[in-house]
CSV table of C-alpha atoms and ligand atoms in Angstrom, one decimal:
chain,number,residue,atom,x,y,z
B,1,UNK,CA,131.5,133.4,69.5
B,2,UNK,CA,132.7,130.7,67.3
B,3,UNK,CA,132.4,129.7,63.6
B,4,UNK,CA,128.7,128.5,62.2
B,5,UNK,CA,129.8,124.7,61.0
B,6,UNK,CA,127.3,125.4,58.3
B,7,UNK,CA,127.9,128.9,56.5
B,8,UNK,CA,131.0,130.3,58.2
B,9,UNK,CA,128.8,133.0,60.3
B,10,UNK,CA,129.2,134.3,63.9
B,11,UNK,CA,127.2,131.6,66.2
B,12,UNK,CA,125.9,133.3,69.3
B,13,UNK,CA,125.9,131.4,72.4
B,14,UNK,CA,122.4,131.7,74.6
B,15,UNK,CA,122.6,128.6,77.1
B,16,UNK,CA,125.6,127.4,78.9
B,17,UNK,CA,125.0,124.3,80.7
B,18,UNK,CA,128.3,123.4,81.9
B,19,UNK,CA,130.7,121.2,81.9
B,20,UNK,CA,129.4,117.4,81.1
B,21,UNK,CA,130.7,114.3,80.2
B,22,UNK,CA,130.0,112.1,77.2
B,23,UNK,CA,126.3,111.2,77.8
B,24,UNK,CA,126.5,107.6,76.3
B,25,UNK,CA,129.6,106.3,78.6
B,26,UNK,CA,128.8,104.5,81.0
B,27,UNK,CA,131.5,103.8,83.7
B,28,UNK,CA,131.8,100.6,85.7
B,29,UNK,CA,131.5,101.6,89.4
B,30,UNK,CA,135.3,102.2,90.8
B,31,UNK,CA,136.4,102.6,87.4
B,32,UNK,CA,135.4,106.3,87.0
B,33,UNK,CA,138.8,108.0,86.7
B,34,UNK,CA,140.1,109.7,83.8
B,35,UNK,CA,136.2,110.5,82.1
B,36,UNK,CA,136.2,112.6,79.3
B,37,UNK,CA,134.7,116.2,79.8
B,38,UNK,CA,133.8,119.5,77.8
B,39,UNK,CA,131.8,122.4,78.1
B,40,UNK,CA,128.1,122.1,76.5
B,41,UNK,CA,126.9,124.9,75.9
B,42,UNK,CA,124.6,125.6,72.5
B,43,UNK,CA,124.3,129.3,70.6
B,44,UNK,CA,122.3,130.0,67.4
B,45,UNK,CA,124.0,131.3,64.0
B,46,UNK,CA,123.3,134.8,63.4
B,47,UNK,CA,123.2,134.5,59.4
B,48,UNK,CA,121.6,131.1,58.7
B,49,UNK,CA,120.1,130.4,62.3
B,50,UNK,CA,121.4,127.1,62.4
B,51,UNK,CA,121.7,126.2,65.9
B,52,UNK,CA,124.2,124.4,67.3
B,53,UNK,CA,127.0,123.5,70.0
B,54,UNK,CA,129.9,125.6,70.8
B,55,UNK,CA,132.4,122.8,71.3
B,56,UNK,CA,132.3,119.6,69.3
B,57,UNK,CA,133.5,116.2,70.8
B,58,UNK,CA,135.8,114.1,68.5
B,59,UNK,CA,133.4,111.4,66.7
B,60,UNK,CA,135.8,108.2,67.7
B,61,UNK,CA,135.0,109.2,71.3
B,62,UNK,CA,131.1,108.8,71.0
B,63,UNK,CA,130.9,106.1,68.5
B,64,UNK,CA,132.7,103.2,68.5
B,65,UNK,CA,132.8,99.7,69.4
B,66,UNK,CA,131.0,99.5,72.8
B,67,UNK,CA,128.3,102.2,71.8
B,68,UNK,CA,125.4,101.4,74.2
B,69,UNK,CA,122.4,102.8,72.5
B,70,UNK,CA,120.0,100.1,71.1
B,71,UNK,CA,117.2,101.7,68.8
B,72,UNK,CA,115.0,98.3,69.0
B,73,UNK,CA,114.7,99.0,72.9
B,74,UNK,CA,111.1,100.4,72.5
B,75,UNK,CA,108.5,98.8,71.1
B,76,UNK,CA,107.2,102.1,69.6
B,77,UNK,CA,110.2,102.7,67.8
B,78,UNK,CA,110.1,99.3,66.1
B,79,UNK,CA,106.8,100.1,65.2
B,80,UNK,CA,107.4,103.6,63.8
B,81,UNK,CA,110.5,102.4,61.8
B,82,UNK,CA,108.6,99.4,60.2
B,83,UNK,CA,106.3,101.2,58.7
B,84,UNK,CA,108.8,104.1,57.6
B,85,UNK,CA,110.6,101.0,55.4
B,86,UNK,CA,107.3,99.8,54.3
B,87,UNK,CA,106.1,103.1,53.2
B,88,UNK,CA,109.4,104.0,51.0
B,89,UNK,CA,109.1,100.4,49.3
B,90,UNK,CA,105.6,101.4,48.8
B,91,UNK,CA,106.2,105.1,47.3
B,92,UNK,CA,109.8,105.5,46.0
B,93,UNK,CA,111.4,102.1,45.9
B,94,UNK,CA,109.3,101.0,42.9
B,95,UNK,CA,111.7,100.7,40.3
B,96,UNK,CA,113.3,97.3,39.1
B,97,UNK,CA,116.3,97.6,41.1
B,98,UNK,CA,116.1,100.2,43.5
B,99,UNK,CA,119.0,101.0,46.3
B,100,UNK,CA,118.1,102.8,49.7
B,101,UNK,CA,120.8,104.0,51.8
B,102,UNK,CA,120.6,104.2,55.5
B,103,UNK,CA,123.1,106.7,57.6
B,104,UNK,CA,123.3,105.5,61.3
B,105,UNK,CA,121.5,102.0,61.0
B,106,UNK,CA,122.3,101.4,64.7
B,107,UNK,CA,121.2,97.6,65.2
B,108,UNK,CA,119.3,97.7,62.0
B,109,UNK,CA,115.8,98.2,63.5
B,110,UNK,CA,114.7,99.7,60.2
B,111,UNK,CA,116.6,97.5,57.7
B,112,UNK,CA,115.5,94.3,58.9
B,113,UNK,CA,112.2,95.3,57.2
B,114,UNK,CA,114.6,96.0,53.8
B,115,UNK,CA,116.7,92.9,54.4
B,116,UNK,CA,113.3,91.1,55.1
B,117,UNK,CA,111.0,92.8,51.6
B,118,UNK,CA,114.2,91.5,49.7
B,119,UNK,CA,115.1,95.1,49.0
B,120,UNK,CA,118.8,96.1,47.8
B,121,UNK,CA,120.0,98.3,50.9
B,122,UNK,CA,123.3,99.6,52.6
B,123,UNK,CA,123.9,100.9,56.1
B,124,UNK,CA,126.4,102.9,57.2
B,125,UNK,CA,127.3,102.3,61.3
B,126,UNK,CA,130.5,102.9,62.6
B,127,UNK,CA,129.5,101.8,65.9
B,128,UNK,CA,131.1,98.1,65.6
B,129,UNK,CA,129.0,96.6,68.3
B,130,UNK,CA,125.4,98.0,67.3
B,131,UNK,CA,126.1,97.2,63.3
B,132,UNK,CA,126.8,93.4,64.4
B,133,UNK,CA,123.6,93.6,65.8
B,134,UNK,CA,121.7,94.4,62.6
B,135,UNK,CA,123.9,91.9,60.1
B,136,UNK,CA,122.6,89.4,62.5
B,137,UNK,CA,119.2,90.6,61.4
B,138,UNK,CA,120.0,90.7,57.9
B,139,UNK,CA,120.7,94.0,57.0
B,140,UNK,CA,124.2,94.5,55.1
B,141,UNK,CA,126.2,97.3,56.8
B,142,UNK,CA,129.7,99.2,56.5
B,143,UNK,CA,131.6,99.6,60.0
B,144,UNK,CA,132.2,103.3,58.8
B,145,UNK,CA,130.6,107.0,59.0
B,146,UNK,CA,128.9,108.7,56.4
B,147,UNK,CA,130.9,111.2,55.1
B,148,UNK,CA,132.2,112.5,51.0
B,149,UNK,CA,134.6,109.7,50.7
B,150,UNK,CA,132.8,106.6,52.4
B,151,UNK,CA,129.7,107.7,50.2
B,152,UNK,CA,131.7,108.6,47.1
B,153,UNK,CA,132.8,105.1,47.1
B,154,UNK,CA,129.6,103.1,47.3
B,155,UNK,CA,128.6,105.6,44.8
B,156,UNK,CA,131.0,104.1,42.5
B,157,UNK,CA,130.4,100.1,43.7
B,158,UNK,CA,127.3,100.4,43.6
B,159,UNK,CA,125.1,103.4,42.0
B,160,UNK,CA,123.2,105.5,42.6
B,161,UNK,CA,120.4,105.7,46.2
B,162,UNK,CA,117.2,106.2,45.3
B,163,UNK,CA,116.4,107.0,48.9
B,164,UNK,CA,118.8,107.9,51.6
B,165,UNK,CA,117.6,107.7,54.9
B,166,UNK,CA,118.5,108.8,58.7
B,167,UNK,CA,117.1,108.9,62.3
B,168,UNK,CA,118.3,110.9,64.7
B,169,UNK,CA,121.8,110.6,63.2
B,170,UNK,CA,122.4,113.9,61.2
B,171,UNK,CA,122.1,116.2,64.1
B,172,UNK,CA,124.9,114.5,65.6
B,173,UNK,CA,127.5,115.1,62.4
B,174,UNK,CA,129.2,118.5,62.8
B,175,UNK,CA,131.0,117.7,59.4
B,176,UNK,CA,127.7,118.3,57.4
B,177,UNK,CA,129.3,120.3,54.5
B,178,UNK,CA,131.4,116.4,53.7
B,179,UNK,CA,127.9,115.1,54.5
B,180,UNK,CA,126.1,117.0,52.2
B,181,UNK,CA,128.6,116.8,49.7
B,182,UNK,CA,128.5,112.8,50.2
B,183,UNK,CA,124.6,112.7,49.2
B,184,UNK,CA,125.1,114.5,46.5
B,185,UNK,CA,127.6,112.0,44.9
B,186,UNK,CA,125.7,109.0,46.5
B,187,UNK,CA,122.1,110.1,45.3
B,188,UNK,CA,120.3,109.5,41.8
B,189,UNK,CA,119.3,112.7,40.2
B,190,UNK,CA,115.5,112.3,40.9
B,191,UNK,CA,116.6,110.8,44.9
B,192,UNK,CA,115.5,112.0,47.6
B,193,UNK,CA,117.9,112.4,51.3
B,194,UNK,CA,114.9,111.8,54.2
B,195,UNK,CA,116.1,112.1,57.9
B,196,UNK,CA,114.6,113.0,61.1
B,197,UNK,CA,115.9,114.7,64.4
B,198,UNK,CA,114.6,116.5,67.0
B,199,UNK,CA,112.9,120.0,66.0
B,200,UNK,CA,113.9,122.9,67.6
B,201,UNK,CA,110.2,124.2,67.9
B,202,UNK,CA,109.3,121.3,70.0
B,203,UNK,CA,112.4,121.8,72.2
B,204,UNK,CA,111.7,125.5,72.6
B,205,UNK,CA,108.2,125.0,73.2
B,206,UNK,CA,108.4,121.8,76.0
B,207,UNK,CA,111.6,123.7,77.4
B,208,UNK,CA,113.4,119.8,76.7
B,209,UNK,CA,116.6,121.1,77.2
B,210,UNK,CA,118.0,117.6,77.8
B,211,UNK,CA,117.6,117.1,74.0
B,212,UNK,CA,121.0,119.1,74.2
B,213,UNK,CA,124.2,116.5,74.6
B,214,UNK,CA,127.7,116.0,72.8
B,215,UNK,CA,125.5,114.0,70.5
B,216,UNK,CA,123.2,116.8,69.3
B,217,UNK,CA,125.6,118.7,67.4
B,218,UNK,CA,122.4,120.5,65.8
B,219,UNK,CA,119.0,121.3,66.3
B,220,UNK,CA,116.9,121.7,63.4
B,221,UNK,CA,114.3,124.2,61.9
B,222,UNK,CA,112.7,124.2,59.1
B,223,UNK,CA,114.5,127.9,58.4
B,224,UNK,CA,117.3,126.8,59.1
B,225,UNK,CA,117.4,123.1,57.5
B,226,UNK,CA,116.0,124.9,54.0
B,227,UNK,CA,118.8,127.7,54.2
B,228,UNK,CA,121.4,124.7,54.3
B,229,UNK,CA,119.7,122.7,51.6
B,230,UNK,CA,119.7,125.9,49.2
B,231,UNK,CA,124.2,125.9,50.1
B,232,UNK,CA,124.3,122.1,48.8
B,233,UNK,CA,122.0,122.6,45.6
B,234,UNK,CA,118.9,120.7,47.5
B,235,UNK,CA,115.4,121.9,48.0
B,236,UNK,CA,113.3,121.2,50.9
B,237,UNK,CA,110.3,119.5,49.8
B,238,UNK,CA,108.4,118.3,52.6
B,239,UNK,CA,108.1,118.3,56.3
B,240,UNK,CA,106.3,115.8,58.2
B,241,UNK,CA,106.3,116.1,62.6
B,242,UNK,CA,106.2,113.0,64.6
B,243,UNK,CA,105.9,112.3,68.4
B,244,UNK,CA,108.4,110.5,68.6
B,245,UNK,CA,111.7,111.0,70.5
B,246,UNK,CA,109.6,114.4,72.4
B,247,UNK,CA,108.4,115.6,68.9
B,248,UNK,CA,110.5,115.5,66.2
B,249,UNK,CA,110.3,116.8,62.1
B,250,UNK,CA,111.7,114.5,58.9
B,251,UNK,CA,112.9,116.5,56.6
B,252,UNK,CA,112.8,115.6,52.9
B,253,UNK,CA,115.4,117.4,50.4
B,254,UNK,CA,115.9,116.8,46.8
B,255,UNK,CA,117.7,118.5,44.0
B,256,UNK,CA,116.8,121.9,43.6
B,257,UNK,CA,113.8,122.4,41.1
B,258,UNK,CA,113.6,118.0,40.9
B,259,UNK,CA,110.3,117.7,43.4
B,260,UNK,CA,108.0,120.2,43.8
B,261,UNK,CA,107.7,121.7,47.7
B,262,UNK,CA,104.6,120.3,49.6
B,263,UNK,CA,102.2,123.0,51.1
B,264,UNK,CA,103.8,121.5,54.6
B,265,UNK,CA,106.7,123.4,54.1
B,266,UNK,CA,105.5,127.0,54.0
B,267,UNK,CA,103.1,126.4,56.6
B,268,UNK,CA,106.1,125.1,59.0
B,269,UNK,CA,108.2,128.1,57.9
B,270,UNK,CA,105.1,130.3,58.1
B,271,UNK,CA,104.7,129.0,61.8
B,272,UNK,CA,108.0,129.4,62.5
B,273,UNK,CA,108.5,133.2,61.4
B,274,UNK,CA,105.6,134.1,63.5
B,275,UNK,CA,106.5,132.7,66.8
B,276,UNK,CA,109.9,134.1,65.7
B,277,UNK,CA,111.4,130.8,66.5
B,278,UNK,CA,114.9,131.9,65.3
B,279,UNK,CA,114.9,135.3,67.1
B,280,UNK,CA,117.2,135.8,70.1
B,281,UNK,CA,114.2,137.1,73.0
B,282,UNK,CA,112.6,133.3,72.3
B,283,UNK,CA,116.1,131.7,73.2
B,284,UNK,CA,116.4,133.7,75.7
B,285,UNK,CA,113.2,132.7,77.4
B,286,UNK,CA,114.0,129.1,76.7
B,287,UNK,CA,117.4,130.0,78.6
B,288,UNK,CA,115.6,131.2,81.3
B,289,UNK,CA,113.3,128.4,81.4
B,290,UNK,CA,115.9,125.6,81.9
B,291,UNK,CA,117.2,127.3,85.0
B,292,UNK,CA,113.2,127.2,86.5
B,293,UNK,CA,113.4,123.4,85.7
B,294,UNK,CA,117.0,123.1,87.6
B,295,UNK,CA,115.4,124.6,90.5
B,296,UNK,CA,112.4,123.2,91.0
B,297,UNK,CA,113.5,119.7,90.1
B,298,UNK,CA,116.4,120.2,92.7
B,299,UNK,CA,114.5,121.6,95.0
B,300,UNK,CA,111.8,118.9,94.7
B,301,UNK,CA,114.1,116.0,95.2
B,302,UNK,CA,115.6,117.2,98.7
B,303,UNK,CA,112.1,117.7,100.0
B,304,UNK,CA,111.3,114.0,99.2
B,305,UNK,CA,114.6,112.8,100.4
B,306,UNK,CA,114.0,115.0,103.6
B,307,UNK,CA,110.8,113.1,104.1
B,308,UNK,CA,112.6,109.8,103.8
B,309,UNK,CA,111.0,109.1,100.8
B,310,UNK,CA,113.0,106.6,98.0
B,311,UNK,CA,113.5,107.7,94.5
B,312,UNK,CA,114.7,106.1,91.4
B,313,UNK,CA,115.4,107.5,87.7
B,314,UNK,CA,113.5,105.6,85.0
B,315,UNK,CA,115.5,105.2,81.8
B,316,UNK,CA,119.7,106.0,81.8
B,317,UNK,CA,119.0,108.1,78.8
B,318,UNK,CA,121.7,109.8,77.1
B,319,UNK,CA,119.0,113.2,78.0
B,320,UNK,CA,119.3,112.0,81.6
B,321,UNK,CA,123.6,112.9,81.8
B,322,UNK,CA,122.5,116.8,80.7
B,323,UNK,CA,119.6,117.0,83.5
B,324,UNK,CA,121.9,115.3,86.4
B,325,UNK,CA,125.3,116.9,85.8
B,326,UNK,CA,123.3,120.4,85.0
B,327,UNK,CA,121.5,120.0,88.2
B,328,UNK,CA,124.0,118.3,90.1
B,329,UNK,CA,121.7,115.3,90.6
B,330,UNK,CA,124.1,112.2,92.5
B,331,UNK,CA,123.3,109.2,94.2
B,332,UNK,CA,122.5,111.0,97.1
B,333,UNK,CA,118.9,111.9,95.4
B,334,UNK,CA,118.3,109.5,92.9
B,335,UNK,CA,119.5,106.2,94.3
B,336,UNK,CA,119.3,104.3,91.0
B,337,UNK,CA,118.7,104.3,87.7
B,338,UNK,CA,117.0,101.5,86.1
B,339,UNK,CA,117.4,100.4,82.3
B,340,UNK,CA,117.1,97.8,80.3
B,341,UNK,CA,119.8,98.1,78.1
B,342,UNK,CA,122.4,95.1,78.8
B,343,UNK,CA,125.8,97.1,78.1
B,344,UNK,CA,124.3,100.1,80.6
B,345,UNK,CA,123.8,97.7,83.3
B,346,UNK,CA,125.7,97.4,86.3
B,347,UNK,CA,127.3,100.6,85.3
B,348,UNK,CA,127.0,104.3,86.7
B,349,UNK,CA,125.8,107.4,84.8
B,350,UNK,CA,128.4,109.6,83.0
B,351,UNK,CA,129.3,112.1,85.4
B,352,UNK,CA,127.5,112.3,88.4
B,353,UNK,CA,127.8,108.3,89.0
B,354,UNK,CA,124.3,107.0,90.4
B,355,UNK,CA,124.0,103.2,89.5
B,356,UNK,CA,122.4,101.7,86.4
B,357,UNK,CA,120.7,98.6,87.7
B,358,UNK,CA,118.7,96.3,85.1
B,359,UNK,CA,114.4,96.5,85.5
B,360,UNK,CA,114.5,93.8,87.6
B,361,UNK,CA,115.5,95.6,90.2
B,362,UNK,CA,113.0,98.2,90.1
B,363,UNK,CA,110.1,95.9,89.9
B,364,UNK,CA,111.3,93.7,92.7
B,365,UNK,CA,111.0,96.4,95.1
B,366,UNK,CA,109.4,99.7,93.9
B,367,UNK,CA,110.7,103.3,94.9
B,368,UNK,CA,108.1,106.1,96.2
B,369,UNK,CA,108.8,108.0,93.1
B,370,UNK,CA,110.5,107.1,89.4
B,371,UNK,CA,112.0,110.0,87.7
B,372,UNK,CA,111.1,109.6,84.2
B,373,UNK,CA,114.8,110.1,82.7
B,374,UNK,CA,112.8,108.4,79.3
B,375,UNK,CA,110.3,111.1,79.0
B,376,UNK,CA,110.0,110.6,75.7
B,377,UNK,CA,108.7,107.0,75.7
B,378,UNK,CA,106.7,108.3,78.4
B,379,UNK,CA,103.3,106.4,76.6
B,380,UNK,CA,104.8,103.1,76.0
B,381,UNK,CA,106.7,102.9,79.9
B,382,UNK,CA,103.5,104.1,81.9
B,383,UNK,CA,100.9,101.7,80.1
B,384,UNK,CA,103.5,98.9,80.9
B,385,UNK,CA,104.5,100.2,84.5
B,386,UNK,CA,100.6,100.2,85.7
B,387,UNK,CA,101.2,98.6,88.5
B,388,UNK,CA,104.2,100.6,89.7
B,389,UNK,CA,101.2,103.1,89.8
B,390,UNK,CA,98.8,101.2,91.5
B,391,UNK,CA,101.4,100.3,94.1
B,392,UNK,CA,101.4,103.9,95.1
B,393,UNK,CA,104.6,104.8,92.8
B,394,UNK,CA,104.3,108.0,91.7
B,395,UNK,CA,106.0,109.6,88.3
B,396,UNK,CA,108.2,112.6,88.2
B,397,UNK,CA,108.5,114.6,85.6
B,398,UNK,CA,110.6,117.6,84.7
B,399,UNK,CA,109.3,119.0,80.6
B,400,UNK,CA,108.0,120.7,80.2
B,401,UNK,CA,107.7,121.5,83.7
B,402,UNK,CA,108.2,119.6,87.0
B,403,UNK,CA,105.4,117.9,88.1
B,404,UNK,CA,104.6,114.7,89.8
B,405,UNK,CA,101.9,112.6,88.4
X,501,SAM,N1,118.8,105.5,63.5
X,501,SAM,C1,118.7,104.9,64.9
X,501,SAM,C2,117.5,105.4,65.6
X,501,SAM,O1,116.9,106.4,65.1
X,501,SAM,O2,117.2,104.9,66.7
X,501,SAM,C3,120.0,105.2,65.7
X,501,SAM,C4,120.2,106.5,66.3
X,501,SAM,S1,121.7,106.6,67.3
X,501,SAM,C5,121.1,107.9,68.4
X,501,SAM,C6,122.8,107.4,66.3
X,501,SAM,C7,123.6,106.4,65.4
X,501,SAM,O3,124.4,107.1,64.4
X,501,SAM,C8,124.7,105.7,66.2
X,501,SAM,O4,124.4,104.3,66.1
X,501,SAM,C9,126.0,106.1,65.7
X,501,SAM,O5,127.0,105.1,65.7
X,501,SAM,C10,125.6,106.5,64.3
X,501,SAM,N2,126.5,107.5,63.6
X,501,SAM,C11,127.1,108.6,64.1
X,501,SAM,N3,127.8,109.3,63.2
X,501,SAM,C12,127.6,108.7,62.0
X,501,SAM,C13,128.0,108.9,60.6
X,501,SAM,N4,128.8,109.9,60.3
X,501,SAM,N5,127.6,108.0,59.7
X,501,SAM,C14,126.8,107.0,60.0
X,501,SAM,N6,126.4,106.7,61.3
X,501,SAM,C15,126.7,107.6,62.3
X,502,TMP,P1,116.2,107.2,74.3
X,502,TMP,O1,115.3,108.2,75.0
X,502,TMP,O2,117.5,107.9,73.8
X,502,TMP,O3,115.5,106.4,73.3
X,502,TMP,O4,116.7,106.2,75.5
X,502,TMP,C1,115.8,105.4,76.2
X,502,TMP,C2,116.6,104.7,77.3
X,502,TMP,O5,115.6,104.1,78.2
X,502,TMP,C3,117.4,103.5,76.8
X,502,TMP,O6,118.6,103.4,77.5
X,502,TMP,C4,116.5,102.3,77.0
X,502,TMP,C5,115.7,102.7,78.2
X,502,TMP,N1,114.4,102.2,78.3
X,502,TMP,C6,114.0,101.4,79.4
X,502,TMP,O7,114.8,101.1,80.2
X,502,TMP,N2,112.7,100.9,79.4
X,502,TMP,C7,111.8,101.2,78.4
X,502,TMP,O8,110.7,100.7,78.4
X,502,TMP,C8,112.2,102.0,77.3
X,502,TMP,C9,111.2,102.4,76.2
X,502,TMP,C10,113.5,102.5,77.3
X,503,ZN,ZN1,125.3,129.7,59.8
């Protein structure tokens, strides 16, 4: 048991999956010694539901300087983003002077589009390397985090946020109260605070138990996000679910009685309640779920490597260190990951130490099978890895079950 980071309540743990390293650090080979480790294992609050981690990592250790994780990396995403900047200039930023707010800009893949419409804009990024990125794009950033006092301050430079914005940043703060707390100093009295993060419905439902890493300090429902909102004075106004990132909600809050609640919201909750998302038998099942996966994916991979067959991972996801240290998933099966992230390259994967190698590599020469590590852009990467398929590659794929395709 330990203490809910939201209400103070009794979290219950229901999956342990062991003891993993920080899925975004990539080692160089030979220099592996001395990599950080904790235990990751995730239990649900038995007064406000939130679910969460039982140990936190320290912030500095995840993001900082050398961060690896580009958001423009996929084409979808710099679709999906563009339009989500076009779509707030279009519906809330209509005032003469309006001020949106963007917590984890990463290398400004949305605020180009701000930077770019001429709208007044602010990102917070404390990962150094990843914020130069997106001043180089335009986009005017702090090299901070988003907490009470960073906000508190632009508050006063600056004013008020019409909007403030997030993706697939807030379930990684375990310090939400100062978070929280934050928006409401930062945000205009009729603002709204818009994020998105991976839904707890769709993890439960596809079994993606990889969604769970030192960076996904929560996962979301709608219960639980309104049941937070009410602690802070904000209201949960509307829901909206995307594909994106293996299905995923935004969330939009305001000040309590400022917006009235969409329809979407009761439905969710309504949805929710009735597959008794929250209720401990259904995390239980998911529990038992994960271990399936282990064991047929394990099981699986040293029948191909018994028939001499070669298999690479597709995509050195931060996913991809909870699936290979959980399964105990090494070189010896996978013989390489490819990416095409520059600062992943020529690397090996947290933990369990199989090779990142650029795409090159896997197109020059193309394994038997590709284990799709990057599930979630699984759309995007097949259409553009046809050939890989008419070569005889095969795909395989592990949520929500294993399968080869
Ligand atoms: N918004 C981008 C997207 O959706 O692709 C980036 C997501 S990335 C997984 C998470 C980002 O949040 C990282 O760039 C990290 O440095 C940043 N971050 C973590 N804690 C933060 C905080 N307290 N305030 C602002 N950014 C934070
Ligand atoms: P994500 O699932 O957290 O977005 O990470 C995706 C990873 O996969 C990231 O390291 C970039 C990599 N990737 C490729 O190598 N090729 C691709 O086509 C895409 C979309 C991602
Ligand atoms: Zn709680």
């Amino acid at each position: 048991m330990t203490e809910c980071r939201i209400c103070g309540g009794e979290v219950e743990e229901f999956l342990d999956l062991g003891r993993q390293p920080l899925s975004d650090a990539f080692p160089r080979p030979g220099e592996v010694e001395g990599e950080f480790f904790y235990r990751l294992a995730v239990g649900r609050c038995l007064a406000c539901t939130m679910v969460q981690l039982m140990e936190e990592v320290p912030r500095e250790r995840m993001f900082h300087q050398d961060y690896p994780y580009h958001s423009s990396g996929s084409s979808v995403m710099r679709e999906h983003f563009t339009r989500t900047a076009l779509n707030f200039i279009d519906t809330e930023l209509t005032g003469a002077d309006p001020f949106f707010v963007e917590i984890g800009c990463n290398d400004g893949v949305l605020l180009r589009t701000m930077a770019e419409s001429g709208v007044r804009h602010l990102g917070f990024e404390p990962s150094g390397g990843v914020a130069q990125v997106a001043r180089e794009r335009g986009a005017r950033v702090r090299t901070e985090f988003f907490e009470e006092a960073t906000a508190t301050a632009v508050r006063e430079a600056e004013g008020p946020a019409d909007v403030i914005f997030s993706a697939n940043t807030i379930c990684h703060i375990p310090y939400l109260d100062s978070l929280l707390r934050g928006v409401d100093a930062l945000l205009a009295p009729n603002g709204i605070f818009v994020w998105e993060d991976p839904y707890l419905g769709d993890i439960v439902e596809k079994t993606s138990f990889d969604q769970i890493y030192d960076e996904h300090f929560f996962l979301f429902s709608v219960r639980s996000v309104q049941e937070m909102a009410a602690r802070f004075g904000f209201e949960l106004v509307n829901v909206e679910r995307f594909p994106v990132h293996g299905g995923e909600i935004r969330y939009t809050i305001a000040r309590t009685g400022a917006r009235t609640p969409s329809a979407a919201v009761a439905e969710l909750r309504a949805q929710e309640d009735a597959r008794g998302l929250a209720e401990p038998e259904v995390l239980q099942g998911f529990a038992s779920s994960v271990s399936r996966i282990r064991d047929d994916l394990v099981t699986l991979l040293r029948s191909l490597r018994a028939e001499g067959k070669t298999v690479a991972g597709y995509g050195a996801t931060a996913k991809s260190a909870t699936v290979t240290n959980f399964c105990g998933i090494g070189p010896e099966l996978v013989s390489y990951v490819c990416d095409t992230t520059p600062a992943k390259q020529h690397r090996v994967t947290p933990g369990v130490h199989i090779p990142v190698e650029p795409h090159e590599v896997f197109a020059a020469s193309y394994p038997d099978y590709a284990l799709l590590f990057a599930w979630n852009h699984a759309e995007e990467i097949m259409a553009k890895e046809q050939e890989f398929r008419d070569a005889g590659g095969r795909w395989i794929l592990y949520v929500p079950e294993v399968r080869v395709a």
